[in-house]
CSV table of C-alpha atoms and ligand atoms in Angstrom, one decimal:
chain,number,residue,atom,x,y,z
X,1,MET,CA,-18.1,3.4,2.6
X,2,THR,CA,-15.4,5.8,3.7
X,3,ASP,CA,-16.5,9.4,4.3
X,4,PHE,CA,-13.6,11.4,2.8
X,5,GLY,CA,-14.9,14.8,3.6
X,6,ARG,CA,-14.3,17.6,1.1
X,7,THR,CA,-10.5,18.0,1.2
X,8,VAL,CA,-8.9,14.6,0.5
X,9,LEU,CA,-10.7,14.3,-3.0
X,10,PRO,CA,-9.4,10.9,-3.7
X,11,TYR,CA,-9.5,9.6,-7.3
X,12,GLY,CA,-10.9,6.2,-8.5
X,13,SER,CA,-12.5,4.4,-11.4
X,14,PHE,CA,-16.1,3.0,-11.3
X,15,VAL,CA,-18.7,1.4,-13.4
X,16,ARG,CA,-22.4,2.0,-12.9
X,17,PRO,CA,-24.8,-1.0,-12.5
X,18,GLY,CA,-25.9,-2.1,-16.0
X,19,GLU,CA,-23.0,-0.2,-17.7
X,20,THR,CA,-19.7,-1.5,-19.0
X,21,ARG,CA,-17.9,1.8,-19.5
X,22,ALA,CA,-15.5,2.8,-16.6
X,23,ARG,CA,-15.6,6.5,-15.5
X,24,VAL,CA,-13.2,8.4,-13.4
X,25,GLY,CA,-14.7,9.2,-10.0
X,26,VAL,CA,-13.8,11.5,-7.1
X,27,GLY,CA,-14.6,10.6,-3.5
X,28,VAL,CA,-16.6,13.6,-2.0
X,29,GLY,CA,-17.9,12.8,1.3
X,30,ALA,CA,-19.3,9.4,1.0
X,31,ALA,CA,-20.3,9.9,-2.5
X,32,VAL,CA,-18.8,9.8,-6.0
X,33,LEU,CA,-18.5,12.6,-8.5
X,34,ASP,CA,-18.5,11.4,-12.1
X,35,LEU,CA,-15.4,13.4,-13.4
X,36,THR,CA,-15.6,11.8,-16.7
X,37,ALA,CA,-19.0,13.6,-17.1
X,38,ALA,CA,-18.2,16.7,-15.1
X,39,ALA,CA,-14.6,17.6,-16.3
X,40,GLY,CA,-16.1,19.7,-19.0
X,41,ASP,CA,-17.5,22.0,-16.5
X,42,ILE,CA,-14.9,21.7,-13.6
X,43,VAL,CA,-11.6,21.5,-15.5
X,44,PRO,CA,-12.5,22.1,-19.2
X,45,GLU,CA,-8.8,22.5,-20.1
X,46,HIS,CA,-8.0,19.0,-18.9
X,47,ALA,CA,-11.1,17.2,-19.7
X,48,ALA,CA,-9.6,14.9,-22.2
X,49,LEU,CA,-7.6,13.2,-19.4
X,50,PHE,CA,-10.8,11.7,-17.9
X,51,ALA,CA,-12.4,10.3,-21.1
X,52,GLY,CA,-10.6,6.9,-20.9
X,53,GLY,CA,-12.3,6.1,-17.4
X,54,THR,CA,-9.1,5.3,-15.6
X,55,LEU,CA,-6.3,7.5,-13.9
X,56,ASP,CA,-3.7,6.4,-16.5
X,57,ALA,CA,-3.9,9.8,-18.5
X,58,LEU,CA,-4.0,12.0,-15.3
X,59,LEU,CA,-1.0,10.0,-13.9
X,60,GLY,CA,1.1,10.6,-17.0
X,61,ALA,CA,0.2,14.3,-17.2
X,62,GLY,CA,2.7,15.4,-14.5
X,63,PRO,CA,2.8,17.4,-11.4
X,64,ASP,CA,1.7,20.9,-12.9
X,65,VAL,CA,-1.5,19.3,-14.2
X,66,TRP,CA,-2.2,17.4,-11.0
X,67,HIS,CA,-2.0,20.7,-9.1
X,68,ASP,CA,-4.3,22.5,-11.5
X,69,VAL,CA,-7.0,19.5,-11.4
X,70,ARG,CA,-6.9,19.3,-7.6
X,71,ALA,CA,-7.2,23.2,-7.2
X,72,ALA,CA,-10.2,23.1,-9.4
X,73,LEU,CA,-11.8,20.3,-7.6
X,74,LEU,CA,-11.2,21.9,-4.2
X,75,ALA,CA,-12.9,25.1,-5.3
X,76,TRP,CA,-15.7,23.0,-6.8
X,77,ALA,CA,-16.1,20.9,-3.6
X,78,GLU,CA,-16.4,23.9,-1.4
X,79,GLU,CA,-19.6,24.8,-3.1
X,80,ALA,CA,-20.9,21.4,-4.4
X,81,ASP,CA,-24.4,20.4,-4.0
X,82,ALA,CA,-24.2,16.8,-2.6
X,83,SER,CA,-27.6,15.9,-4.3
X,84,THR,CA,-25.8,15.9,-7.6
X,85,LEU,CA,-23.5,13.1,-6.5
X,86,GLU,CA,-24.1,9.3,-6.5
X,87,PRO,CA,-23.6,7.3,-3.3
X,88,ALA,CA,-20.4,5.3,-3.7
X,89,ALA,CA,-22.3,2.2,-2.5
X,90,ASP,CA,-24.3,2.4,-5.7
X,91,VAL,CA,-21.4,1.9,-8.0
X,92,ASP,CA,-18.7,-0.7,-8.6
X,93,LEU,CA,-15.2,0.6,-7.8
X,94,VAL,CA,-12.6,-1.0,-10.2
X,95,LEU,CA,-8.8,-1.1,-10.4
X,96,PRO,CA,-8.1,2.8,-10.8
X,97,PHE,CA,-4.9,2.6,-13.0
X,98,THR,CA,-2.9,0.2,-15.2
X,99,VAL,CA,-0.2,-1.3,-12.9
X,100,ALA,CA,3.1,-1.2,-14.6
X,101,ASP,CA,5.8,-2.5,-12.4
X,102,TYR,CA,5.2,-3.6,-8.7
X,103,VAL,CA,8.0,-3.5,-6.1
X,104,ASP,CA,7.6,-4.2,-2.5
X,105,PHE,CA,9.8,-2.9,0.3
X,106,TYR,CA,10.6,-4.0,3.7
X,107,ALA,CA,10.9,-0.5,5.5
X,108,SER,CA,9.6,-1.0,9.0
X,109,GLU,CA,12.4,-1.7,11.5
X,110,HIS,CA,9.9,-3.2,14.0
X,111,HIS,CA,8.5,-5.7,11.4
X,112,ALA,CA,11.9,-6.6,10.1
X,113,THR,CA,13.1,-7.1,13.7
X,114,ASN,CA,10.1,-9.3,14.6
X,115,VAL,CA,10.4,-11.4,11.4
X,116,GLY,CA,14.1,-11.8,12.2
X,117,ARG,CA,13.5,-12.9,15.7
X,118,ILE,CA,11.0,-15.4,14.5
X,119,PHE,CA,12.9,-16.9,11.6
X,120,ARG,CA,16.5,-16.5,12.8
X,121,PRO,CA,16.2,-16.7,16.6
X,122,ASP,CA,20.0,-17.4,17.0
X,123,GLY,CA,21.2,-14.6,14.7
X,124,ASP,CA,21.0,-10.8,14.6
X,125,ALA,CA,17.3,-9.7,14.0
X,126,LEU,CA,18.3,-7.3,11.3
X,127,THR,CA,20.5,-8.4,8.3
X,128,PRO,CA,23.8,-6.3,7.9
X,129,ASN,CA,22.4,-4.3,5.0
X,130,TRP,CA,19.1,-3.3,6.5
X,131,LYS,CA,20.0,0.2,7.9
X,132,HIS,CA,22.1,1.0,4.7
X,133,LEU,CA,19.4,0.5,2.0
X,134,PRO,CA,15.7,0.1,1.7
X,135,ILE,CA,15.4,-3.7,1.1
X,136,GLY,CA,12.8,-4.7,-1.6
X,137,TYR,CA,11.9,-7.2,-4.3
X,138,HIS,CA,10.1,-7.0,-7.6
X,139,GLY,CA,6.7,-8.5,-7.4
X,140,ARG,CA,3.9,-9.4,-9.8
X,141,ALA,CA,2.1,-6.5,-11.2
X,142,GLY,CA,-0.6,-8.7,-13.2
X,143,THR,CA,-2.1,-10.1,-9.9
X,144,VAL,CA,-2.6,-6.6,-8.2
X,145,VAL,CA,-6.3,-6.7,-7.7
X,146,PRO,CA,-8.8,-4.2,-6.5
X,147,SER,CA,-10.4,-4.3,-3.1
X,148,GLY,CA,-13.2,-6.8,-2.8
X,149,THR,CA,-11.6,-9.3,-5.1
X,150,PRO,CA,-11.9,-12.7,-3.5
X,151,VAL,CA,-8.4,-14.3,-2.8
X,152,ARG,CA,-8.2,-17.9,-3.4
X,153,ARG,CA,-6.0,-19.8,-1.1
X,154,PRO,CA,-2.8,-20.6,-3.0
X,155,GLN,CA,-1.3,-24.0,-3.4
X,156,GLY,CA,2.5,-24.8,-3.3
X,157,GLN,CA,5.4,-26.6,-1.9
X,158,ALA,CA,6.2,-26.4,1.7
X,159,ARG,CA,8.4,-28.1,4.3
X,160,ARG,CA,6.2,-29.8,6.8
X,161,PRO,CA,6.8,-29.8,10.5
X,162,ASP,CA,8.4,-33.4,10.1
X,163,GLY,CA,10.9,-32.1,7.4
X,164,THR,CA,9.3,-33.8,4.4
X,165,ILE,CA,8.3,-31.6,1.3
X,166,GLY,CA,4.6,-31.5,0.9
X,167,PHE,CA,2.3,-29.9,-1.8
X,168,GLY,CA,-1.2,-28.5,-1.1
X,169,PRO,CA,-3.2,-25.4,-0.1
X,170,SER,CA,-1.2,-22.9,2.0
X,171,GLU,CA,-1.9,-23.6,5.8
X,172,ARG,CA,-0.3,-20.3,6.8
X,173,LEU,CA,-2.1,-17.6,4.8
X,174,ASP,CA,-1.4,-14.2,6.0
X,175,ILE,CA,-1.9,-10.4,5.3
X,176,GLU,CA,0.5,-7.5,5.3
X,177,ALA,CA,-0.7,-4.0,6.0
X,178,GLU,CA,1.0,-1.7,3.8
X,179,ILE,CA,1.0,1.7,2.1
X,180,GLY,CA,1.5,1.8,-1.7
X,181,PHE,CA,2.9,4.7,-3.7
X,182,ILE,CA,1.8,5.2,-7.3
X,183,VAL,CA,4.2,6.7,-9.9
X,184,GLY,CA,2.7,9.2,-12.3
X,185,THR,CA,5.7,10.8,-14.1
X,186,PRO,CA,8.1,8.4,-15.8
X,187,SER,CA,11.9,8.7,-15.8
X,188,ARG,CA,14.6,8.1,-18.5
X,189,LEU,CA,16.5,4.9,-18.5
X,190,GLY,CA,19.9,5.6,-16.9
X,191,ASP,CA,18.7,8.6,-14.8
X,192,PRO,CA,18.3,8.0,-11.1
X,193,VAL,CA,15.5,10.0,-9.3
X,194,PRO,CA,16.8,12.0,-6.5
X,195,VAL,CA,15.0,12.0,-3.1
X,196,GLU,CA,14.0,15.6,-3.7
X,197,ASP,CA,12.1,14.8,-6.9
X,198,PHE,CA,9.8,12.4,-5.1
X,199,ASP,CA,6.5,14.5,-5.4
X,200,ARG,CA,7.3,15.3,-9.1
X,201,HIS,CA,7.2,11.5,-9.9
X,202,VAL,CA,4.8,10.0,-7.2
X,203,PHE,CA,1.1,11.0,-7.7
X,204,GLY,CA,-0.4,9.5,-4.5
X,205,ILE,CA,-0.9,6.6,-2.2
X,206,CYS,CA,-3.4,3.7,-1.7
X,207,VAL,CA,-3.8,1.0,0.9
X,208,VAL,CA,-2.3,-2.4,0.2
X,209,ASN,CA,-2.9,-5.9,1.5
X,210,ASP,CA,0.2,-8.0,0.4
X,211,TRP,CA,-1.3,-11.5,0.9
X,212,SER,CA,1.4,-13.9,2.0
X,213,ALA,CA,1.6,-17.6,2.2
X,214,ARG,CA,4.2,-18.0,4.9
X,215,ASP,CA,4.8,-21.7,4.5
X,216,ILE,CA,5.4,-21.4,0.7
X,217,GLN,CA,7.6,-18.3,1.4
X,218,ALA,CA,9.7,-20.0,4.2
X,219,TRP,CA,10.7,-22.9,1.9
X,220,GLU,CA,11.3,-20.9,-1.3
X,221,TYR,CA,12.9,-17.6,-0.2
X,222,VAL,CA,16.5,-18.5,0.3
X,223,PRO,CA,18.6,-17.4,-1.8
X,224,LEU,CA,16.5,-15.2,-4.2
X,225,GLY,CA,13.8,-13.8,-1.9
X,226,PRO,CA,10.0,-13.9,-2.1
X,227,PHE,CA,8.3,-15.6,-5.2
X,228,LEU,CA,5.2,-17.8,-5.3
X,229,GLY,CA,4.3,-17.1,-1.5
X,230,LYS,CA,3.5,-13.4,-2.6
X,231,SER,CA,2.6,-13.4,-6.2
X,232,PHE,CA,-0.8,-14.9,-6.1
X,233,ALA,CA,-2.6,-11.7,-5.1
X,234,THR,CA,-1.9,-8.2,-3.9
X,235,SER,CA,-5.0,-6.1,-3.0
X,236,VAL,CA,-5.2,-2.3,-3.3
X,237,SER,CA,-7.8,0.2,-2.3
X,238,PRO,CA,-9.9,1.6,-5.1
X,239,TRP,CA,-9.3,5.2,-4.1
X,240,VAL,CA,-6.0,6.8,-4.8
X,241,VAL,CA,-5.1,9.8,-2.3
X,242,PRO,CA,-3.1,12.4,-4.0
X,243,LEU,CA,0.1,13.3,-2.1
X,244,ALA,CA,-1.1,16.9,-2.2
X,245,ALA,CA,-4.0,15.9,0.3
X,246,LEU,CA,-1.3,14.6,2.8
X,247,ASP,CA,0.7,17.8,3.2
X,248,GLY,CA,-0.7,18.3,6.7
X,249,ALA,CA,0.3,14.9,7.8
X,250,ARG,CA,4.0,15.1,6.9
X,251,VAL,CA,6.3,14.6,9.9
X,252,ASP,CA,10.0,14.1,10.6
X,253,PRO,CA,11.2,10.6,10.0
X,254,PRO,CA,13.0,8.7,12.8
X,255,ALA,CA,16.6,9.2,13.4
X,256,ARG,CA,18.9,6.9,11.2
X,257,ASP,CA,22.0,5.5,12.6
X,258,PRO,CA,24.3,5.1,10.7
X,259,GLU,CA,23.7,7.9,8.5
X,260,PRO,CA,22.8,6.7,5.1
X,261,LEU,CA,24.8,7.2,1.9
X,262,PRO,CA,24.2,10.8,0.3
X,263,TYR,CA,21.7,9.6,-2.3
X,264,LEU,CA,19.4,8.4,0.5
X,265,ARG,CA,19.7,11.5,2.8
X,266,ASP,CA,16.4,13.3,3.4
X,267,ALA,CA,16.0,16.5,1.4
X,268,GLU,CA,12.8,17.3,3.2
X,269,PRO,CA,10.7,15.2,5.5
X,270,TRP,CA,8.6,12.6,3.8
X,271,ALA,CA,7.5,10.6,6.9
X,272,LEU,CA,3.6,10.5,6.9
X,273,ASP,CA,1.5,10.4,10.1
X,274,LEU,CA,-0.8,7.6,8.9
X,275,GLU,CA,-2.5,4.7,10.8
X,276,LEU,CA,-3.5,1.4,9.4
X,277,ILE,CA,-6.4,-0.4,11.1
X,278,VAL,CA,-6.6,-4.2,10.5
X,279,SER,CA,-9.8,-6.0,11.0
X,280,ILE,CA,-10.6,-9.7,10.7
X,281,ASN,CA,-14.2,-10.5,10.4
X,282,GLY,CA,-15.1,-7.2,12.0
X,283,THR,CA,-12.7,-7.3,15.1
X,284,ALA,CA,-10.1,-4.7,15.0
X,285,VAL,CA,-6.9,-6.6,15.7
X,286,SER,CA,-4.2,-4.0,15.1
X,287,ARG,CA,-3.5,-0.3,14.7
X,288,ALA,CA,-0.2,0.1,12.9
X,289,PRO,CA,1.5,3.6,12.8
X,290,PHE,CA,3.2,4.6,9.6
X,291,ALA,CA,5.1,7.6,10.9
X,292,GLY,CA,7.9,5.6,12.4
X,293,MET,CA,8.9,3.7,9.2
X,294,TYR,CA,12.6,3.7,9.0
X,295,TRP,CA,12.6,4.5,5.2
X,296,THR,CA,10.3,7.0,3.5
X,297,GLY,CA,8.7,6.7,0.2
X,298,ALA,CA,11.2,9.3,-1.1
X,299,GLN,CA,14.1,7.1,-0.1
X,300,MET,CA,12.5,4.1,-1.6
X,301,LEU,CA,12.1,5.8,-4.9
X,302,ALA,CA,15.7,7.1,-4.9
X,303,HIS,CA,16.9,3.6,-4.1
X,304,LEU,CA,14.7,1.9,-6.6
X,305,THR,CA,16.2,4.1,-9.4
X,306,VAL,CA,19.7,4.6,-8.1
X,307,ASN,CA,21.0,2.0,-10.7
X,308,GLY,CA,19.4,3.9,-13.6
X,309,ALA,CA,16.3,1.7,-13.7
X,310,SER,CA,13.6,3.9,-15.2
X,311,LEU,CA,10.1,4.5,-14.0
X,312,ARG,CA,6.8,3.9,-16.0
X,313,THR,CA,3.6,5.7,-15.4
X,314,GLY,CA,1.6,3.2,-13.2
X,315,ASP,CA,4.5,1.7,-11.2
X,316,LEU,CA,3.4,0.8,-7.8
X,317,PHE,CA,5.8,0.4,-4.9
X,318,ALA,CA,4.6,-0.6,-1.5
X,319,SER,CA,6.2,0.1,2.0
X,320,GLY,CA,6.4,-3.3,3.3
X,321,THR,CA,4.4,-4.4,6.4
X,322,VAL,CA,3.8,-1.5,8.7
X,323,SER,CA,4.5,-2.5,12.4
X,324,GLY,CA,4.9,-0.4,15.3
X,325,PRO,CA,6.8,-1.2,18.6
X,326,GLU,CA,3.7,-2.4,20.6
X,327,PRO,CA,2.1,-5.9,20.3
X,328,ASP,CA,-1.1,-4.3,19.1
X,329,GLN,CA,0.6,-2.4,16.3
X,330,ARG,CA,1.9,-5.3,14.2
X,331,GLY,CA,0.7,-5.4,10.6
X,332,SER,CA,0.9,-9.3,10.0
X,333,LEU,CA,-0.6,-12.3,11.6
X,334,LEU,CA,2.9,-13.8,11.5
X,335,GLU,CA,3.9,-11.2,14.1
X,336,MET,CA,0.4,-10.8,15.9
X,337,SER,CA,0.4,-14.6,16.6
X,338,TRP,CA,4.2,-14.9,16.8
X,339,ASN,CA,4.4,-17.6,14.1
X,340,GLY,CA,1.3,-19.3,15.2
X,341,THR,CA,2.4,-19.7,18.8
X,342,GLN,CA,0.1,-17.1,20.3
X,343,PRO,CA,-3.4,-17.0,18.5
X,344,LEU,CA,-5.4,-14.0,18.5
X,345,GLU,CA,-9.0,-13.9,19.9
X,346,LEU,CA,-11.8,-12.6,17.7
X,347,ALA,CA,-15.1,-11.0,18.8
X,348,ASP,CA,-17.0,-14.1,17.7
X,349,GLY,CA,-15.1,-16.3,20.3
X,350,THR,CA,-12.9,-18.0,17.8
X,351,SER,CA,-9.1,-17.6,17.6
X,352,ARG,CA,-6.7,-17.3,14.7
X,353,ALA,CA,-3.1,-18.1,14.0
X,354,PHE,CA,-3.4,-17.7,10.3
X,355,LEU,CA,-6.5,-17.0,8.0
X,356,LEU,CA,-9.2,-19.5,7.5
X,357,ASP,CA,-11.4,-19.9,4.5
X,358,GLY,CA,-14.2,-17.4,4.6
X,359,ASP,CA,-12.2,-14.9,6.7
X,360,HIS,CA,-12.9,-11.3,5.7
X,361,VAL,CA,-10.0,-8.9,6.2
X,362,THR,CA,-10.1,-5.1,6.0
X,363,ILE,CA,-7.4,-2.7,6.3
X,364,ALA,CA,-8.4,1.0,6.8
X,365,ALA,CA,-6.0,4.1,6.7
X,366,THR,CA,-6.3,7.5,8.3
X,367,ALA,CA,-3.9,10.5,8.4
X,368,ARG,CA,-3.5,12.6,11.4
X,369,LEU,CA,-3.1,16.3,11.0
X,370,ALA,CA,-0.9,18.7,13.0
X,371,ASP,CA,-4.2,19.8,14.8
X,372,GLY,CA,-5.0,16.2,15.8
X,373,SER,CA,-7.8,15.8,13.3
X,374,ARG,CA,-7.9,12.7,11.2
X,375,LEU,CA,-8.6,12.4,7.4
X,376,ALA,CA,-10.0,9.1,6.2
X,377,LEU,CA,-7.9,7.5,3.3
X,378,GLY,CA,-10.0,4.6,2.4
X,379,GLU,CA,-9.6,0.9,2.8
X,380,VAL,CA,-8.8,-2.3,1.2
X,381,HIS,CA,-10.9,-5.5,1.8
X,382,GLY,CA,-10.9,-9.2,0.8
X,383,GLU,CA,-12.3,-12.6,1.6
X,384,VAL,CA,-10.4,-15.8,1.6
X,385,THR,CA,-12.0,-18.6,-0.5
X,386,ALA,CA,-11.0,-22.3,-0.5
R,1,LIG,MN1,4.9,-7.1,1.8
């Protein structure tokens, strides 16, 4: 279990053994505060928001309420007696909010360049549009699952090495280490959300594993993009870290060339100095830096709504695979094994090009503050089943 300290104060939803009713929890150290029970004492004016047991009502309440609740929790946590909390390991963490729409971006220049080199070795690594807009696709909200949900290897069509079309279990099952942004405040149909309104609409972040079947994806994605190679499961961490907890991790984004259109220009810096640590069966195989992502969450949100598409409470948009410039900073096995040609060595002496049945994948995130200290932001894990 992650030790969140007493300033991150992430929100989640949990069920106690023997109970069926979900409760809203707050991560305090390595323990859980039952906010559904304690809200009457800690934030009496907003206690009704936590009665439903999920974050849905809090998400929809908007930034002024988010601020009030967090301020009350921070004051409470300073004095809190840890003996009144329950160990997080003793409860079952469930999906913390109702996922409305799900969008996945492709915002790491290093990831996009690596994928371009692997799949289009004779062409330009980046497509001509890549530096003009954050590329994304609409995914499947109904298959977003909480951390710990087993992921069954998907079946589908794929082109075999001999050129024939086969059907069967994916032979190239992969992960994508990503950060997800969770929308709280909705918007009106027809009204774009500008970059400067990012933190009035986005409540917080989670860690995402966008499981991907590369063989299914490679055969289906031209011309309309990812479909069944992605839609079978997307895992999210059970704890949602409020954006307000990440103030100290905000940094300047990388230089953009060419300068983006006015609606995508940074109003204030929303790059975040986070690190995603990917482990397979206990071996850390990558440490991917988030700070260098070409497009920020604020730009993704502005682009997602620039055509007038409206936001709903519970919308989730993910960053795309986070990869840095170094070989040990890549957020997918596709890149780590260079499409299977350079398998990774694990601590148990086995090697991996793509995932095998029984493999256990964990992606853990931390934030680095200006003083060099780190905040734990939680993790998402899952095991592959046949
Ligand atoms: Mn993805």
